[in-house]
Short mmCIF file of C-alpha atoms and ligand atoms in Angstrom, two decimals:
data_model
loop_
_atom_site.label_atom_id
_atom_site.label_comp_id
_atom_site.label_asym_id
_atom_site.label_seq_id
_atom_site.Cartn_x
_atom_site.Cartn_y
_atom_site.Cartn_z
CA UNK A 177 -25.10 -0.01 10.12
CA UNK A 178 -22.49 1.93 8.46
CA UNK A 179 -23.73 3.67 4.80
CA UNK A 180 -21.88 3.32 1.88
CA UNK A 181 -21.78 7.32 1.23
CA UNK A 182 -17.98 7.62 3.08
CA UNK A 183 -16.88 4.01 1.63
CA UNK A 184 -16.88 2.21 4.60
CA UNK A 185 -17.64 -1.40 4.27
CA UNK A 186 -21.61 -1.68 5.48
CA UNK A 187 -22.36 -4.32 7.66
CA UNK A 188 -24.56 -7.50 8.05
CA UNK A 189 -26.42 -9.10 5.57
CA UNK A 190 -26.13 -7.29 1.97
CA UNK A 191 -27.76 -8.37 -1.15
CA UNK A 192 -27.13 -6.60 -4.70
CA UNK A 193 -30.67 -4.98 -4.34
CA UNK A 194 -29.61 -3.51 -0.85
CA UNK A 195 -26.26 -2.13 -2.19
CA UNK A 196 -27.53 -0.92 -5.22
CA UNK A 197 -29.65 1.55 -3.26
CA UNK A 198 -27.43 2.59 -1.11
CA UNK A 199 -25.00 3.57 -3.74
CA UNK A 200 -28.26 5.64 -5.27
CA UNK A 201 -28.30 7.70 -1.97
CA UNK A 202 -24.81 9.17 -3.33
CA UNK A 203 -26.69 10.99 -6.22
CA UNK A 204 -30.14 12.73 -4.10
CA UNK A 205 -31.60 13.43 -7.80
CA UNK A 206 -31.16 10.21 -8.81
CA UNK A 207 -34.18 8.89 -10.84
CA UNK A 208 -33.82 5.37 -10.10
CA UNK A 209 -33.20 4.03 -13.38
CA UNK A 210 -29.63 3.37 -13.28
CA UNK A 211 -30.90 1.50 -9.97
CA UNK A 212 -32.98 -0.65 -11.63
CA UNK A 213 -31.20 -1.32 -14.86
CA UNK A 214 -28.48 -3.06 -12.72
CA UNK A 215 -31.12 -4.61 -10.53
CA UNK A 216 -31.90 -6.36 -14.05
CA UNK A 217 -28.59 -7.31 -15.19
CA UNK A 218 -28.32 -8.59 -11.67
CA UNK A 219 -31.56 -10.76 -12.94
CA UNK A 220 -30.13 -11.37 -15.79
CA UNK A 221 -27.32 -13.05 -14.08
CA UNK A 222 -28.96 -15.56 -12.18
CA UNK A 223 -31.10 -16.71 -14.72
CA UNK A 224 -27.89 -16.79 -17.07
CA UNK A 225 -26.23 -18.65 -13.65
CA UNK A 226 -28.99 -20.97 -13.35
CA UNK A 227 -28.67 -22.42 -17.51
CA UNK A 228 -24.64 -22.58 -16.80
CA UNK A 229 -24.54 -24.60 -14.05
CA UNK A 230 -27.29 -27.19 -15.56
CA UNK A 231 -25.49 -26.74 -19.07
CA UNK A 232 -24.55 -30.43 -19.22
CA UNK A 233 -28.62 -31.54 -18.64
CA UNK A 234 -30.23 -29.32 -20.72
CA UNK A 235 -30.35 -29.01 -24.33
CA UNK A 236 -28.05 -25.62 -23.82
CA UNK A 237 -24.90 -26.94 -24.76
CA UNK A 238 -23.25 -26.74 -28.58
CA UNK A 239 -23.65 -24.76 -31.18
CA UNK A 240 -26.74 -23.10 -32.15
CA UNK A 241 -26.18 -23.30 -35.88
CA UNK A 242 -25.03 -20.05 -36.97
CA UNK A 243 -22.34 -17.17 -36.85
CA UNK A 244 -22.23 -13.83 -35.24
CA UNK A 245 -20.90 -11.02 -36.23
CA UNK A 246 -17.67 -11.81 -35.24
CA UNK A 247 -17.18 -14.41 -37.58
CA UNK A 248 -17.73 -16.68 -34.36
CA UNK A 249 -19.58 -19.93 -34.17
CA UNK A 250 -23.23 -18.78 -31.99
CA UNK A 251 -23.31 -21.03 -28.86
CA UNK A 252 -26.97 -22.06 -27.89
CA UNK A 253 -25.72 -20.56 -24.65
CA UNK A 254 -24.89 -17.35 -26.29
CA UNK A 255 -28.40 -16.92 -28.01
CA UNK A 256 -29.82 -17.36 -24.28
CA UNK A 257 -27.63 -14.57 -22.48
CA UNK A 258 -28.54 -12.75 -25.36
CA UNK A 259 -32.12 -13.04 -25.49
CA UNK A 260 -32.61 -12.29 -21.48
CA UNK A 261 -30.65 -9.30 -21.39
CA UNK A 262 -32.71 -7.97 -24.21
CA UNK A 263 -36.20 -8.87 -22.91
CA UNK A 264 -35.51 -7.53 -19.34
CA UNK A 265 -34.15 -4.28 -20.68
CA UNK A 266 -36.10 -3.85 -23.93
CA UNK A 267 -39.27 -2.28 -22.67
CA UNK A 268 -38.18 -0.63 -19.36
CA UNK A 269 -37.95 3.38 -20.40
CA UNK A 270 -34.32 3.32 -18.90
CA UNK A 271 -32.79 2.62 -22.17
CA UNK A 272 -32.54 4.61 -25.65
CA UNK A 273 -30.53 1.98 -27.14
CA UNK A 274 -28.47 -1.43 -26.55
CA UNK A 275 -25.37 -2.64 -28.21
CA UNK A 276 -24.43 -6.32 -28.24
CA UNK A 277 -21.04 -8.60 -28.98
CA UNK A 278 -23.68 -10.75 -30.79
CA UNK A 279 -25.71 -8.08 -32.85
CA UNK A 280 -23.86 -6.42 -36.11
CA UNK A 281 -25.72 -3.28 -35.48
CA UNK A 282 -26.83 -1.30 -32.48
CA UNK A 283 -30.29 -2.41 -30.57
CA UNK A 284 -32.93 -0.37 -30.80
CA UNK A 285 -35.63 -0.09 -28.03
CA UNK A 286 -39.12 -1.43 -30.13
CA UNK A 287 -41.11 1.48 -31.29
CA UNK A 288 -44.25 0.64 -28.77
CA UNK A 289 -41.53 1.09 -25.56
CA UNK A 290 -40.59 4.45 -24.43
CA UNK A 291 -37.00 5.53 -24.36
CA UNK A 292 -35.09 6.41 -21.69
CA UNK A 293 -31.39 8.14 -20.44
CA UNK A 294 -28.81 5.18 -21.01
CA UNK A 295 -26.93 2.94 -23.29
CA UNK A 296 -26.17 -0.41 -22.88
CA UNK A 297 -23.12 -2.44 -23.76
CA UNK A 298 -22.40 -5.95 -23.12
CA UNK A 299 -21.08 -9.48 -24.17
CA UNK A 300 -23.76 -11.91 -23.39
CA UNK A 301 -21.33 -15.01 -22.90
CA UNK A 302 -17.82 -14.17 -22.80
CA UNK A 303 -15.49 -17.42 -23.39
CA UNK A 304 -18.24 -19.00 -25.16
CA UNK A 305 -15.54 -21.55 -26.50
CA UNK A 306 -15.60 -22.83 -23.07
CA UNK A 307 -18.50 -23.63 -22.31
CA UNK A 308 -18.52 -27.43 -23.65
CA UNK A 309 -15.80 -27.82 -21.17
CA UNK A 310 -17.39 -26.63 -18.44
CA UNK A 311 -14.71 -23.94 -17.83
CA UNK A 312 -15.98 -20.77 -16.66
CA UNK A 313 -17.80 -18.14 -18.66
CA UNK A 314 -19.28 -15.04 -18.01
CA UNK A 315 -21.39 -11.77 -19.44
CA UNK A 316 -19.78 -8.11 -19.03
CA UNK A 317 -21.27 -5.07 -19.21
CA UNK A 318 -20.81 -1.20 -19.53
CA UNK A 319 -23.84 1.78 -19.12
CA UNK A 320 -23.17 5.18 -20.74
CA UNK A 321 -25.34 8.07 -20.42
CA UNK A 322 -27.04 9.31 -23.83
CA UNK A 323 -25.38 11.97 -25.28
CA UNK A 324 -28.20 12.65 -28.24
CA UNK A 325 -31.40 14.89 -26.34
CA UNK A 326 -33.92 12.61 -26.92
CA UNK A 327 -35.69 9.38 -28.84
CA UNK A 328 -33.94 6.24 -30.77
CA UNK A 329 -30.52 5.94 -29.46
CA UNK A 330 -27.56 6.28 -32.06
CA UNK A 331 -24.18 5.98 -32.63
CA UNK A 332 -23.65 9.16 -30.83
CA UNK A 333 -24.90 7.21 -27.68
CA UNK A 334 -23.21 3.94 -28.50
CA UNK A 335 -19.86 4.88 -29.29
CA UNK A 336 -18.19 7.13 -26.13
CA UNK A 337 -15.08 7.06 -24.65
CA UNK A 338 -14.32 4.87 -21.45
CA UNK A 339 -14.06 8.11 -19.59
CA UNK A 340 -17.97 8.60 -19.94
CA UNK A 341 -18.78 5.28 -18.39
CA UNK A 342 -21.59 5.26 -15.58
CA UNK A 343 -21.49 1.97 -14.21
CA UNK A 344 -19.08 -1.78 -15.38
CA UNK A 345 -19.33 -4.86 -14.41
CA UNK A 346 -19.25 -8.57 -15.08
CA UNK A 347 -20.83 -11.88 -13.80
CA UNK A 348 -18.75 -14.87 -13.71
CA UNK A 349 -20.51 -18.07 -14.30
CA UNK A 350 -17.70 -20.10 -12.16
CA UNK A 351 -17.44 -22.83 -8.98
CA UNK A 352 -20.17 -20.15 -8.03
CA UNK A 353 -21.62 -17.48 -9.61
CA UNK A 354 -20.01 -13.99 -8.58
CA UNK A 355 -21.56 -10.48 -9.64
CA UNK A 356 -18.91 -7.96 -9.49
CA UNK A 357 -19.29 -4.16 -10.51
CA UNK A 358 -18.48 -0.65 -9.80
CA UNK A 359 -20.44 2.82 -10.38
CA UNK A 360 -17.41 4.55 -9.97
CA UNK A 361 -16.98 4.68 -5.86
CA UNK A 362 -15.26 1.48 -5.63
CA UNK A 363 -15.43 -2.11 -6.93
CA UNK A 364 -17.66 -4.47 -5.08
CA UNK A 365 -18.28 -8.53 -5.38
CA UNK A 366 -21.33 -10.58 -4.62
CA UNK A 367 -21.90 -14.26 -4.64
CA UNK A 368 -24.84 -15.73 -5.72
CA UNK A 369 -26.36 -17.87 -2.49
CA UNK A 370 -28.30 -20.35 -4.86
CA UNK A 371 -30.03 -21.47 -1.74
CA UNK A 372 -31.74 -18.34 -1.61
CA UNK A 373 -31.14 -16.99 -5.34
CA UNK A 374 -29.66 -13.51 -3.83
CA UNK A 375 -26.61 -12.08 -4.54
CA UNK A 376 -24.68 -11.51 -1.28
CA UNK A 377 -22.25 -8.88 -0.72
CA UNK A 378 -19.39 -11.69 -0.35
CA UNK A 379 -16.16 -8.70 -1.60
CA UNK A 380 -16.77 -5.32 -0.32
CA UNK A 381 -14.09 -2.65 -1.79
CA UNK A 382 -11.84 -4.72 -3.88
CA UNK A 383 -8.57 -3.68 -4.31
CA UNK A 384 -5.84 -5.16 -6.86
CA UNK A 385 -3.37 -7.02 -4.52
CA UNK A 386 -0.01 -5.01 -4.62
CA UNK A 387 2.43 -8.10 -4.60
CA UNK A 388 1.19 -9.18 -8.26
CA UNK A 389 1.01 -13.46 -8.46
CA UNK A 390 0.12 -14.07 -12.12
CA UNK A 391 0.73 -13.49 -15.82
CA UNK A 392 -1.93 -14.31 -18.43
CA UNK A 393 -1.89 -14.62 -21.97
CA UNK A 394 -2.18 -17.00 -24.57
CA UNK A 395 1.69 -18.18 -24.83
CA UNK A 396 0.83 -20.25 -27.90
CA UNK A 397 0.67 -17.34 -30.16
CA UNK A 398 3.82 -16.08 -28.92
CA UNK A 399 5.79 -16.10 -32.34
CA UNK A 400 3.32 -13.74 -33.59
CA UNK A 401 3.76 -10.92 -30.77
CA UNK A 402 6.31 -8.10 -31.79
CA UNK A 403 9.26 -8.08 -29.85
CA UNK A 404 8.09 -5.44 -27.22
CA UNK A 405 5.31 -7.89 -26.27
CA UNK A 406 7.95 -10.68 -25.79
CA UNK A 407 10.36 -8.87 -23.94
CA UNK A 408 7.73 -7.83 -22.06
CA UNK A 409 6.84 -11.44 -21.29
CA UNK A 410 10.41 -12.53 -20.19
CA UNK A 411 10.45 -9.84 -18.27
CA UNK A 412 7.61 -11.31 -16.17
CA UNK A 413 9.05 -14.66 -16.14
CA UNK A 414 12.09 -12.94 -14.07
CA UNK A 415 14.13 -12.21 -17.35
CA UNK A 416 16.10 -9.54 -18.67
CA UNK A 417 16.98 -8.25 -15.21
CA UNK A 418 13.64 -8.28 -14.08
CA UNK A 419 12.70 -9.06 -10.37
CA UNK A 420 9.59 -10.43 -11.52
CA UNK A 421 8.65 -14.12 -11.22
CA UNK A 422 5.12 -14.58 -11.85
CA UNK A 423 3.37 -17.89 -12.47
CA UNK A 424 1.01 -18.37 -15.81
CA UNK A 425 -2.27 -19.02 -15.55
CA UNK A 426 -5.01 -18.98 -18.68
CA UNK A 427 -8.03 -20.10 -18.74
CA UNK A 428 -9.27 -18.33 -22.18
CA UNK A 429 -12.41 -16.42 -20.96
CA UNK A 430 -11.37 -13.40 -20.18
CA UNK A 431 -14.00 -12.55 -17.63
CA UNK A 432 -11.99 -15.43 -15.48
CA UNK A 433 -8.56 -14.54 -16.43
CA UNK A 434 -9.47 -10.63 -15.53
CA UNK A 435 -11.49 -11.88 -12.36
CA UNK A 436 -8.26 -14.14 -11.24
CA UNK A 437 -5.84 -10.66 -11.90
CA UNK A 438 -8.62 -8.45 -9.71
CA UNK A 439 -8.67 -10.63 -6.65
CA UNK A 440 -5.25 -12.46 -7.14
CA UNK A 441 -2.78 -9.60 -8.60
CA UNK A 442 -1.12 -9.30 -11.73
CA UNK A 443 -1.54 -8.92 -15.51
CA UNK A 444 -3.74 -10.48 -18.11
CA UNK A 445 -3.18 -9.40 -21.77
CA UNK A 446 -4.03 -10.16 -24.67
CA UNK A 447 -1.97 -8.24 -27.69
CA UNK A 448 -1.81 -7.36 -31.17
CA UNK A 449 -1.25 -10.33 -32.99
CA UNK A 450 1.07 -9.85 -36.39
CA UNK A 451 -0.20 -12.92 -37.79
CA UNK A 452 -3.71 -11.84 -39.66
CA UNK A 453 -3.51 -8.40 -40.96
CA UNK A 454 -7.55 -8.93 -39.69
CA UNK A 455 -6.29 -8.60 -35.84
CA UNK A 456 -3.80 -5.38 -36.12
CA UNK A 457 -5.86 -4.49 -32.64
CA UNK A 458 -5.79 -7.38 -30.93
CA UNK A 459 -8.90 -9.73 -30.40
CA UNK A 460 -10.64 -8.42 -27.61
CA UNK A 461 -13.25 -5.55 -28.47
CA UNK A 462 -13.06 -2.21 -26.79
CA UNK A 463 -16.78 -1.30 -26.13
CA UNK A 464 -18.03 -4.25 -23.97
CA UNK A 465 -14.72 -6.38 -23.02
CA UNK A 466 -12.03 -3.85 -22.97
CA UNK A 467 -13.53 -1.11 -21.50
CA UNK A 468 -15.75 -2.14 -18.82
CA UNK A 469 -12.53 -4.56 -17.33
CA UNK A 470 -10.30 -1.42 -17.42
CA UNK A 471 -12.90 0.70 -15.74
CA UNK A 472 -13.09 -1.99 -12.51
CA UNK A 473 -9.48 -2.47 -12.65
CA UNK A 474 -8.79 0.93 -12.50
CA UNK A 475 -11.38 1.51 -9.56
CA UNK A 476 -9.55 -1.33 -7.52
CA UNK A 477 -6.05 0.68 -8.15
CA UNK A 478 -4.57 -1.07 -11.36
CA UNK A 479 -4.33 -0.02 -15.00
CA UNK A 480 -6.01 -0.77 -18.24
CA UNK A 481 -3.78 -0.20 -21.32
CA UNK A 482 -3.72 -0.65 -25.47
CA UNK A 483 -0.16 -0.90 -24.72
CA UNK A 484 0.44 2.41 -25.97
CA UNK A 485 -2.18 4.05 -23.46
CA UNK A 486 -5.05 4.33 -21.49
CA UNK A 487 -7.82 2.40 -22.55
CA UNK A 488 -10.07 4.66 -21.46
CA UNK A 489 -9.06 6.92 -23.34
CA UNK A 490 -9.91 5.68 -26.28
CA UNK A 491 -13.36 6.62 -28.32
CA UNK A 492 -14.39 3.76 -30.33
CA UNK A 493 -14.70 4.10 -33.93
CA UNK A 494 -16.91 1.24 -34.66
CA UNK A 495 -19.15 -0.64 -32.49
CA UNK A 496 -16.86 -4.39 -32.78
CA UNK A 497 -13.63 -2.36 -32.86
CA UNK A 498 -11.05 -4.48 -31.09
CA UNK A 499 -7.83 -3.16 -29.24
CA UNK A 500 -4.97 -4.39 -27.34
CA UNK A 501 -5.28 -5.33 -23.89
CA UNK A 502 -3.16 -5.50 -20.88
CA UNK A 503 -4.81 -4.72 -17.32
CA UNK A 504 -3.56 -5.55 -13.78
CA UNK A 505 -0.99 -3.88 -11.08
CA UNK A 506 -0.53 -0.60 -12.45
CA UNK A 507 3.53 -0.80 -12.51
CA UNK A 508 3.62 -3.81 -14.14
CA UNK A 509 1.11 -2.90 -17.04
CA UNK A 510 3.08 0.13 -17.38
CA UNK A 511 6.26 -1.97 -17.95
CA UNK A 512 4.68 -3.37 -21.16
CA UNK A 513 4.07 0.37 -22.46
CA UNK A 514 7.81 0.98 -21.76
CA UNK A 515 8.85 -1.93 -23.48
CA UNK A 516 6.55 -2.11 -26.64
CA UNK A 517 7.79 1.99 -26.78
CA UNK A 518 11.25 1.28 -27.01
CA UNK A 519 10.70 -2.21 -29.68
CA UNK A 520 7.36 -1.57 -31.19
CA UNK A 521 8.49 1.50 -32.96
P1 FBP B 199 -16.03 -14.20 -26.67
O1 FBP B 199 -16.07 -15.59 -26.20
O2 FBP B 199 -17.01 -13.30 -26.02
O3 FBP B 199 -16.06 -14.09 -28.16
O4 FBP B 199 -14.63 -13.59 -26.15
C1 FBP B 199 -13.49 -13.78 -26.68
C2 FBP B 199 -12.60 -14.66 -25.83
O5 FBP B 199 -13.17 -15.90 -25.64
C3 FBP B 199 -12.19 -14.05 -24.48
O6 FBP B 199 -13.06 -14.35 -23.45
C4 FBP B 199 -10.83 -14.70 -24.23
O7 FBP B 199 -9.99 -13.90 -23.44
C5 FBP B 199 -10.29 -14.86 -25.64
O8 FBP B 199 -11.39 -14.79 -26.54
C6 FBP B 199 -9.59 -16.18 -25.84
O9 FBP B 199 -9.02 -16.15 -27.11
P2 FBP B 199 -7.95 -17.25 -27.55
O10 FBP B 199 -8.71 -18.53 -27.67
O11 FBP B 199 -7.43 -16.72 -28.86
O12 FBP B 199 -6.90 -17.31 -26.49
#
């Protein structure tokens, strides 16, 4: 059996648990937390998985009443992801704090539970607006280390650059259920066998196909965009000289429209909008959406951008702070910083 220490692709049957570890054997001082924490969100995913695919039976559909944060209508969905990912990492010791697309403040780990070395990010349900539809959805996630020495997590923790990032990944809720994540030696997917409830390594070493295939965005805002950002998007439809001809595709969860650019090559962005002075960043919010999707996209040989620059380099000001996105084939990402340079003045 080949080990996953030189990056070669290991052989027979791998589940999550199995790779998980092996990954651990790359840091020999490794406590085992980081281990377990994504043996959880790999929990966390199945269960999530399970209330997806039997959305349409059980009383998990519609909205649960209220608004988040965001200014969103809560899906009864959304209150579920939440809720698991909370109660399988709330009283572990491997967290000091937790930070949610659904929670206006950061999480704190409940006085009678000991603290531990990381920070968690995440968006319980990403594309929640789907899920009547029965489109796929999905939950994405980022782990920091702490920063602050010891006790209650705080913003210190919560709000670091992309650069700091331990660990990102997502779980699509789909035709199947797909676990995909990286700790920073490659990107690797897993399919959930529901037969078994395992998550099978299924996509060993992903890499962004060079000969890009798709474009993604949501077209219908288009008379908002500046004119970089529609340049930019005739350029990809083979315009203004451009040797591109890429079909559109969006599905309006970005967990699919990212997973499609990953395996299938290509962009998916989603830009400033000049419409609502609200959304001078964009929609999408850098800690637990932006961030963790540039990270994996970045390990499989693309590019994350604000349009301006590297995601990842940017350290969040506020916890719900949105940004600009475009992430896919490094070139052609770095097309739309060229263009909204010269326009976007
Ligand atoms: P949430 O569902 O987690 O709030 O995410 C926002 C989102 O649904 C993304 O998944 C998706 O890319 C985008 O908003 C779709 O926005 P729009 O409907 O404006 O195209």
């Amino acid at each position: 059996m080949a080990d996953s220490a030189n990056n070669s692709t290991p052989t027979g049957i791998i589940t999550i648990e199995r790779h998980i570890l092996m990954e651990q054997e790359r840091f020999p001082d490794s406590s085992g937390a980081l281990t377990n924490l994504l043996y959880d969100l790999a929990l966390a995913g199945k269960l999530i998985g399970s209330r997806t695919t039997r959305a349409g039976l059980a009383d998990i559909l519609g909205s649960a009443g209220h608004e988040n944060v965001q200014g969103e209508e809560v899906q009864k969905l959304d209150v579920y992801a939440q809720r698991t990912i909370y109660q399988l990492n709330d009283h572990t010791g491997r967290l000091c704090c937790m930070a949610s697309e659904e929670e206006k403040d950061i999480i704190p780990i409940p006085e009678h539970y000991p603290t531990g070395d990381y920070v968690l990010v995440f968006d319980p349900l990403d594309g929640s607006t789907n899920i009547d539809y029965n489109v796929a959805v999905g939950t994405i996630f980022a782990i920091f280390r702490r920063r602050s020495a010891s006790g209650p997590g705080t913003s210190v923790d919560v709000l670091q650059s992309g650069r700091e990032i331990v660990a990102g990944g997502y779980m699509v809720y789909g035709s199947s259920t797909m676990l995909v994540y990286t700790t920073g030696h490659g990107v690797h997917g897993f399919t959930l066998d529901p037969g078994i409830g395992e998550f099978l390594l299924s996509h060993p070493n992903v890499r962004v196909p060079e000969k890009p295939k798709y474009y993604s965005v949501n077209q219908g805002y288009e008379k908002y965009w500046t004119e970089g950002v529609r340049r930019y998007t005739r350029w990809l439809q083979g315009e203004e000289g451009s040797p591109m001809s890429l079909s559109l595709r969006y599905i309006g969860s970005m967990v699919a429209d990212v997973h499609r650019t990953l395996f299938g090559g290509g962009v998916f962005y989603y830009p400033a909008d000049t419409r609502d002075p609200k959304k001078p960043r964009g929609k999408l919010r850098l800690l637990y959406e932006a961030v963790p999707m540039s990270y994996l996209i970045e390990q499989a040989g693309g590019y994350g951008s604000t349009g301006r620059g590297p995601i990842l380099d940017v350290t969040p000001e506020s916890l719900h702070q949105r940004t600009p996105v475009f992430v896919g084939n490094r070139e052609i990402v770095e097309k739309a910083e060229e263009l909204i340079a010269r326009y976007d003045r």
